[in-house]
Short mmCIF file of C-alpha atoms in Angstrom, two decimals:
data_model
loop_
_atom_site.label_atom_id
_atom_site.label_comp_id
_atom_site.label_asym_id
_atom_site.label_seq_id
_atom_site.Cartn_x
_atom_site.Cartn_y
_atom_site.Cartn_z
CA UNK A 1 59.06 15.64 -208.18
CA UNK A 2 56.08 17.99 -208.49
CA UNK A 3 53.70 15.16 -207.66
CA UNK A 4 55.62 14.30 -204.50
CA UNK A 5 55.61 17.95 -203.43
CA UNK A 6 51.84 18.18 -203.94
CA UNK A 7 51.44 14.96 -201.94
CA UNK A 8 53.26 16.55 -198.99
CA UNK A 9 51.19 19.72 -199.33
CA UNK A 10 48.04 17.62 -199.19
CA UNK A 11 49.24 15.95 -196.01
CA UNK A 12 49.92 19.35 -194.46
CA UNK A 13 46.41 20.42 -195.47
CA UNK A 14 45.04 17.39 -193.60
CA UNK A 15 46.93 18.42 -190.46
CA UNK A 16 45.50 21.94 -190.74
CA UNK A 17 41.95 20.64 -191.21
CA UNK A 18 42.30 18.18 -188.34
CA UNK A 19 43.69 20.83 -185.99
CA UNK A 20 41.05 23.45 -186.81
CA UNK A 21 38.02 21.17 -186.71
CA UNK A 22 39.21 19.27 -183.66
CA UNK A 23 39.34 22.60 -181.86
CA UNK A 24 35.89 23.59 -183.12
CA UNK A 25 34.05 20.32 -182.50
CA UNK A 26 36.28 18.79 -179.86
CA UNK A 27 35.04 20.87 -176.94
CA UNK A 28 31.33 19.96 -177.25
CA UNK A 29 32.27 16.30 -177.79
CA UNK A 30 34.48 16.34 -174.71
CA UNK A 31 31.89 18.04 -172.50
CA UNK A 32 29.00 15.86 -173.66
CA UNK A 33 31.05 12.69 -173.20
CA UNK A 34 30.99 13.06 -169.40
CA UNK A 35 27.37 11.90 -169.35
CA UNK A 36 26.91 8.52 -171.03
CA UNK A 37 23.33 9.40 -171.93
CA UNK A 38 24.56 12.38 -173.93
CA UNK A 39 26.89 10.50 -176.27
CA UNK A 40 24.24 10.48 -179.00
CA UNK A 41 24.48 14.28 -178.98
CA UNK A 42 28.27 14.22 -178.87
CA UNK A 43 28.19 11.88 -181.85
CA UNK A 44 26.53 14.58 -183.95
CA UNK A 45 29.64 16.70 -183.52
CA UNK A 46 31.85 13.71 -184.27
CA UNK A 47 30.00 13.38 -187.58
CA UNK A 48 30.37 17.11 -188.31
CA UNK A 49 34.11 16.69 -187.72
CA UNK A 50 34.16 13.69 -190.06
CA UNK A 51 32.28 15.50 -192.81
CA UNK A 52 34.53 18.55 -192.61
CA UNK A 53 37.74 16.54 -192.86
CA UNK A 54 36.58 13.97 -195.44
CA UNK A 55 35.02 16.49 -197.81
CA UNK A 56 37.58 19.16 -196.90
CA UNK A 57 40.24 16.83 -198.28
CA UNK A 58 38.34 16.77 -201.55
CA UNK A 59 37.15 13.20 -201.09
CA UNK A 60 33.83 11.78 -202.17
CA UNK A 61 32.24 8.35 -202.04
CA UNK A 62 29.80 6.28 -204.03
CA UNK A 63 27.69 3.78 -202.09
CA UNK A 64 26.54 0.56 -203.72
CA UNK A 65 24.08 -1.62 -201.79
CA UNK A 66 24.56 -5.29 -202.58
CA UNK A 67 21.97 -6.43 -200.06
CA UNK A 68 18.39 -5.57 -199.28
CA UNK A 69 19.15 -5.74 -195.56
CA UNK A 70 18.13 -2.65 -193.61
CA UNK A 71 19.52 -1.41 -190.33
CA UNK A 72 17.20 -1.15 -187.33
CA UNK A 73 17.64 2.19 -185.55
CA UNK A 74 16.99 0.48 -182.22
CA UNK A 75 19.57 -2.27 -182.74
CA UNK A 76 23.25 -2.10 -181.79
CA UNK A 77 25.64 -3.46 -184.39
CA UNK A 78 29.28 -4.35 -184.85
CA UNK A 79 30.43 -2.53 -187.99
CA UNK A 80 33.43 -3.90 -189.85
CA UNK A 81 35.29 -3.11 -193.06
CA UNK A 82 38.71 -3.51 -194.59
CA UNK A 83 41.16 -0.88 -193.29
CA UNK A 84 43.08 0.99 -195.96
CA UNK A 85 43.45 4.60 -194.81
CA UNK A 86 42.99 6.97 -191.90
CA UNK A 87 40.03 8.27 -193.89
CA UNK A 88 38.17 5.00 -193.19
CA UNK A 89 37.36 6.44 -189.76
CA UNK A 90 35.69 9.54 -191.13
CA UNK A 91 33.90 7.57 -193.81
CA UNK A 92 32.45 5.09 -191.31
CA UNK A 93 31.04 7.95 -189.23
CA UNK A 94 29.44 9.46 -192.33
CA UNK A 95 27.87 6.10 -193.21
CA UNK A 96 26.31 5.69 -189.76
CA UNK A 97 23.94 8.61 -189.09
CA UNK A 98 21.44 6.68 -186.95
CA UNK A 99 23.81 4.52 -184.93
CA UNK A 100 26.24 6.35 -182.64
CA UNK A 101 29.45 4.40 -183.05
CA UNK A 102 32.46 3.86 -180.83
CA UNK A 103 35.73 2.76 -182.33
CA UNK A 104 38.07 0.17 -180.91
CA UNK A 105 41.44 1.82 -181.45
CA UNK A 106 45.09 1.79 -180.57
CA UNK A 107 46.12 3.18 -177.21
CA UNK A 108 49.04 5.00 -178.87
CA UNK A 109 46.66 7.57 -180.39
CA UNK A 110 46.11 9.04 -176.92
CA UNK A 111 49.52 10.73 -177.31
CA UNK A 112 48.23 13.04 -180.06
CA UNK A 113 47.74 16.53 -178.55
CA UNK A 114 44.11 17.63 -178.06
CA UNK A 115 42.77 14.78 -180.20
CA UNK A 116 44.08 12.20 -177.74
CA UNK A 117 42.22 13.80 -174.83
CA UNK A 118 38.92 13.49 -176.68
CA UNK A 119 39.77 10.12 -178.17
CA UNK A 120 40.16 8.40 -174.82
CA UNK A 121 36.78 9.74 -173.71
CA UNK A 122 34.74 8.31 -176.57
CA UNK A 123 36.68 5.27 -177.87
CA UNK A 124 37.55 1.87 -176.51
CA UNK A 125 41.32 1.84 -176.33
CA UNK A 126 43.38 -1.31 -176.57
CA UNK A 127 47.04 -1.94 -175.92
CA UNK A 128 47.70 -4.71 -178.44
CA UNK A 129 50.88 -5.69 -176.57
CA UNK A 130 48.88 -6.45 -173.41
CA UNK A 131 46.82 -9.64 -173.20
CA UNK A 132 44.91 -8.16 -170.28
CA UNK A 133 44.00 -5.05 -172.29
CA UNK A 134 42.88 -7.13 -175.26
CA UNK A 135 40.71 -9.30 -173.04
CA UNK A 136 39.14 -6.28 -171.34
CA UNK A 137 38.02 -4.86 -174.69
CA UNK A 138 34.99 -7.16 -174.74
CA UNK A 139 33.76 -5.91 -171.37
CA UNK A 140 34.18 -2.26 -172.33
CA UNK A 141 32.54 -2.78 -175.73
CA UNK A 142 29.62 -4.51 -174.01
CA UNK A 143 29.22 -1.49 -171.74
CA UNK A 144 29.17 0.83 -174.76
CA UNK A 145 26.52 -1.30 -176.44
CA UNK A 146 24.39 -1.42 -173.30
CA UNK A 147 24.46 2.38 -173.40
CA UNK A 148 22.90 2.22 -176.88
CA UNK A 149 26.03 2.59 -178.99
CA UNK A 150 27.35 0.44 -181.81
CA UNK A 151 30.96 -0.65 -182.20
CA UNK A 152 33.38 -0.31 -185.11
CA UNK A 153 36.24 -2.78 -185.33
CA UNK A 154 38.60 -3.10 -188.26
CA UNK A 155 39.41 -6.85 -188.19
CA UNK A 156 42.88 -6.26 -189.61
CA UNK A 157 43.76 -4.26 -186.51
CA UNK A 158 45.35 -1.43 -188.48
CA UNK A 159 46.47 -0.25 -191.91
CA UNK A 160 49.17 -2.63 -193.22
CA UNK A 161 52.56 -0.98 -193.77
CA UNK A 162 53.07 -3.17 -196.81
CA UNK A 163 51.02 -1.45 -199.51
CA UNK A 164 50.92 -4.61 -201.63
CA UNK A 165 48.69 -6.28 -199.02
CA UNK A 166 45.06 -5.86 -200.01
CA UNK A 167 43.61 -7.51 -196.90
CA UNK A 168 45.75 -8.35 -193.87
CA UNK A 169 45.24 -11.17 -191.39
CA UNK A 170 42.10 -10.84 -189.26
CA UNK A 171 42.01 -10.50 -185.49
CA UNK A 172 39.02 -12.27 -183.95
CA UNK A 173 37.74 -9.37 -181.82
CA UNK A 174 34.75 -8.36 -183.95
CA UNK A 175 33.54 -11.92 -184.34
CA UNK A 176 34.00 -12.80 -180.69
CA UNK A 177 32.13 -9.66 -179.62
CA UNK A 178 29.29 -10.45 -182.01
CA UNK A 179 29.00 -14.01 -180.76
CA UNK A 180 29.16 -13.15 -177.07
CA UNK A 181 26.52 -10.44 -177.26
CA UNK A 182 24.46 -11.76 -180.17
CA UNK A 183 25.10 -8.54 -182.08
CA UNK A 184 24.72 -8.49 -185.87
CA UNK A 185 27.77 -7.61 -187.94
CA UNK A 186 27.39 -4.99 -190.68
CA UNK A 187 29.94 -5.52 -193.44
CA UNK A 188 31.28 -2.73 -195.67
CA UNK A 189 34.08 -2.75 -198.22
CA UNK A 190 36.04 0.44 -198.93
CA UNK A 191 37.78 0.61 -202.30
CA UNK A 192 39.98 3.44 -203.57
CA UNK A 193 41.09 5.27 -200.43
CA UNK A 194 44.31 3.26 -200.28
CA UNK A 195 45.27 4.54 -203.72
CA UNK A 196 44.42 8.13 -202.79
CA UNK A 197 45.71 8.57 -199.25
CA UNK A 198 47.98 8.36 -197.21
CA UNK A 199 50.81 6.26 -198.71
CA UNK A 200 53.87 7.74 -200.40
CA UNK A 201 53.08 5.91 -203.60
CA UNK A 202 49.43 7.00 -203.55
CA UNK A 203 48.38 9.50 -206.17
CA UNK A 204 47.96 12.11 -203.46
CA UNK A 205 45.08 14.22 -204.72
CA UNK A 206 41.29 14.30 -204.27
CA UNK A 207 39.17 11.50 -205.63
CA UNK A 208 36.13 9.29 -205.14
CA UNK A 209 36.08 6.10 -203.11
CA UNK A 210 33.69 3.23 -203.69
CA UNK A 211 31.76 1.82 -200.76
CA UNK A 212 29.96 -1.52 -200.89
CA UNK A 213 27.32 -2.49 -198.36
CA UNK A 214 27.61 -6.28 -198.28
CA UNK A 215 24.80 -6.95 -195.86
CA UNK A 216 24.21 -7.86 -192.23
CA UNK A 217 25.49 -11.04 -190.65
CA UNK A 218 23.27 -12.35 -187.84
CA UNK A 219 25.22 -14.67 -185.54
CA UNK A 220 22.16 -16.76 -184.66
CA UNK A 221 21.18 -17.41 -188.26
CA UNK A 222 23.92 -16.34 -190.70
CA UNK A 223 23.04 -16.22 -194.40
CA UNK A 224 24.32 -19.10 -196.51
CA UNK A 225 27.04 -17.00 -198.14
CA UNK A 226 28.33 -15.71 -194.80
CA UNK A 227 29.48 -18.03 -192.04
CA UNK A 228 30.42 -16.35 -188.78
CA UNK A 229 32.86 -19.13 -187.94
CA UNK A 230 34.83 -18.67 -191.14
CA UNK A 231 37.16 -15.68 -191.44
CA UNK A 232 38.03 -16.79 -194.95
CA UNK A 233 34.42 -16.46 -196.10
CA UNK A 234 34.24 -12.90 -194.75
CA UNK A 235 37.52 -12.13 -196.48
CA UNK A 236 36.14 -13.37 -199.80
CA UNK A 237 33.19 -11.01 -199.42
CA UNK A 238 35.55 -8.08 -198.82
CA UNK A 239 38.05 -9.07 -201.50
CA UNK A 240 35.58 -9.71 -204.31
CA UNK A 241 35.34 -5.99 -204.98
CA UNK A 242 39.04 -5.88 -205.85
CA UNK A 243 38.78 -8.50 -208.58
#
């Protein structure tokens, strides 16, 4: 009973953090987002927001590099990872200091007060129920990349409601975008956040997540262990850290 109560308190603390820091950093992000050339400056505030919420929740992470691949500051990438928690968003921003990233996210998040106003200015929104909206995502992502930004897509499309699912079925958006625009895919695996937050059966208190950098997948010449045409191979790379 006490554990459940503390879990709810922790959730309330997240709402407080999100409200306060969205007010603090949201205004400069919103104002800077009106000029596409200024997004790199807006992104600095997005990262401040991410740091404050991630570390404010008592979370930490440990990064393990499993590849000698290095990211080119002048290259736009498609970043992907498994999706286990709302904290994946903050963590991805923290991991990408030199590549301003735009998320492909659900249109429903626009309804969140204050946050939604900023969200629709800096993210690529998709209505998953609309085929037209899903098709238009590629055009809008291409525009973002032409402006010098990278894209984050969680191939699962969202956090599975069934907590027993380690890795849900993939949507093909990230791979199609990479192929169409010859953009390398950067692959991360996040382990531990699912057990910490936000599910009812999560332990519900601060902890450390493990992050694995699996390498970069180049669509023109993919490494032997990674085949762009095979979702199952990508899944194996992500899942191996759970074995």
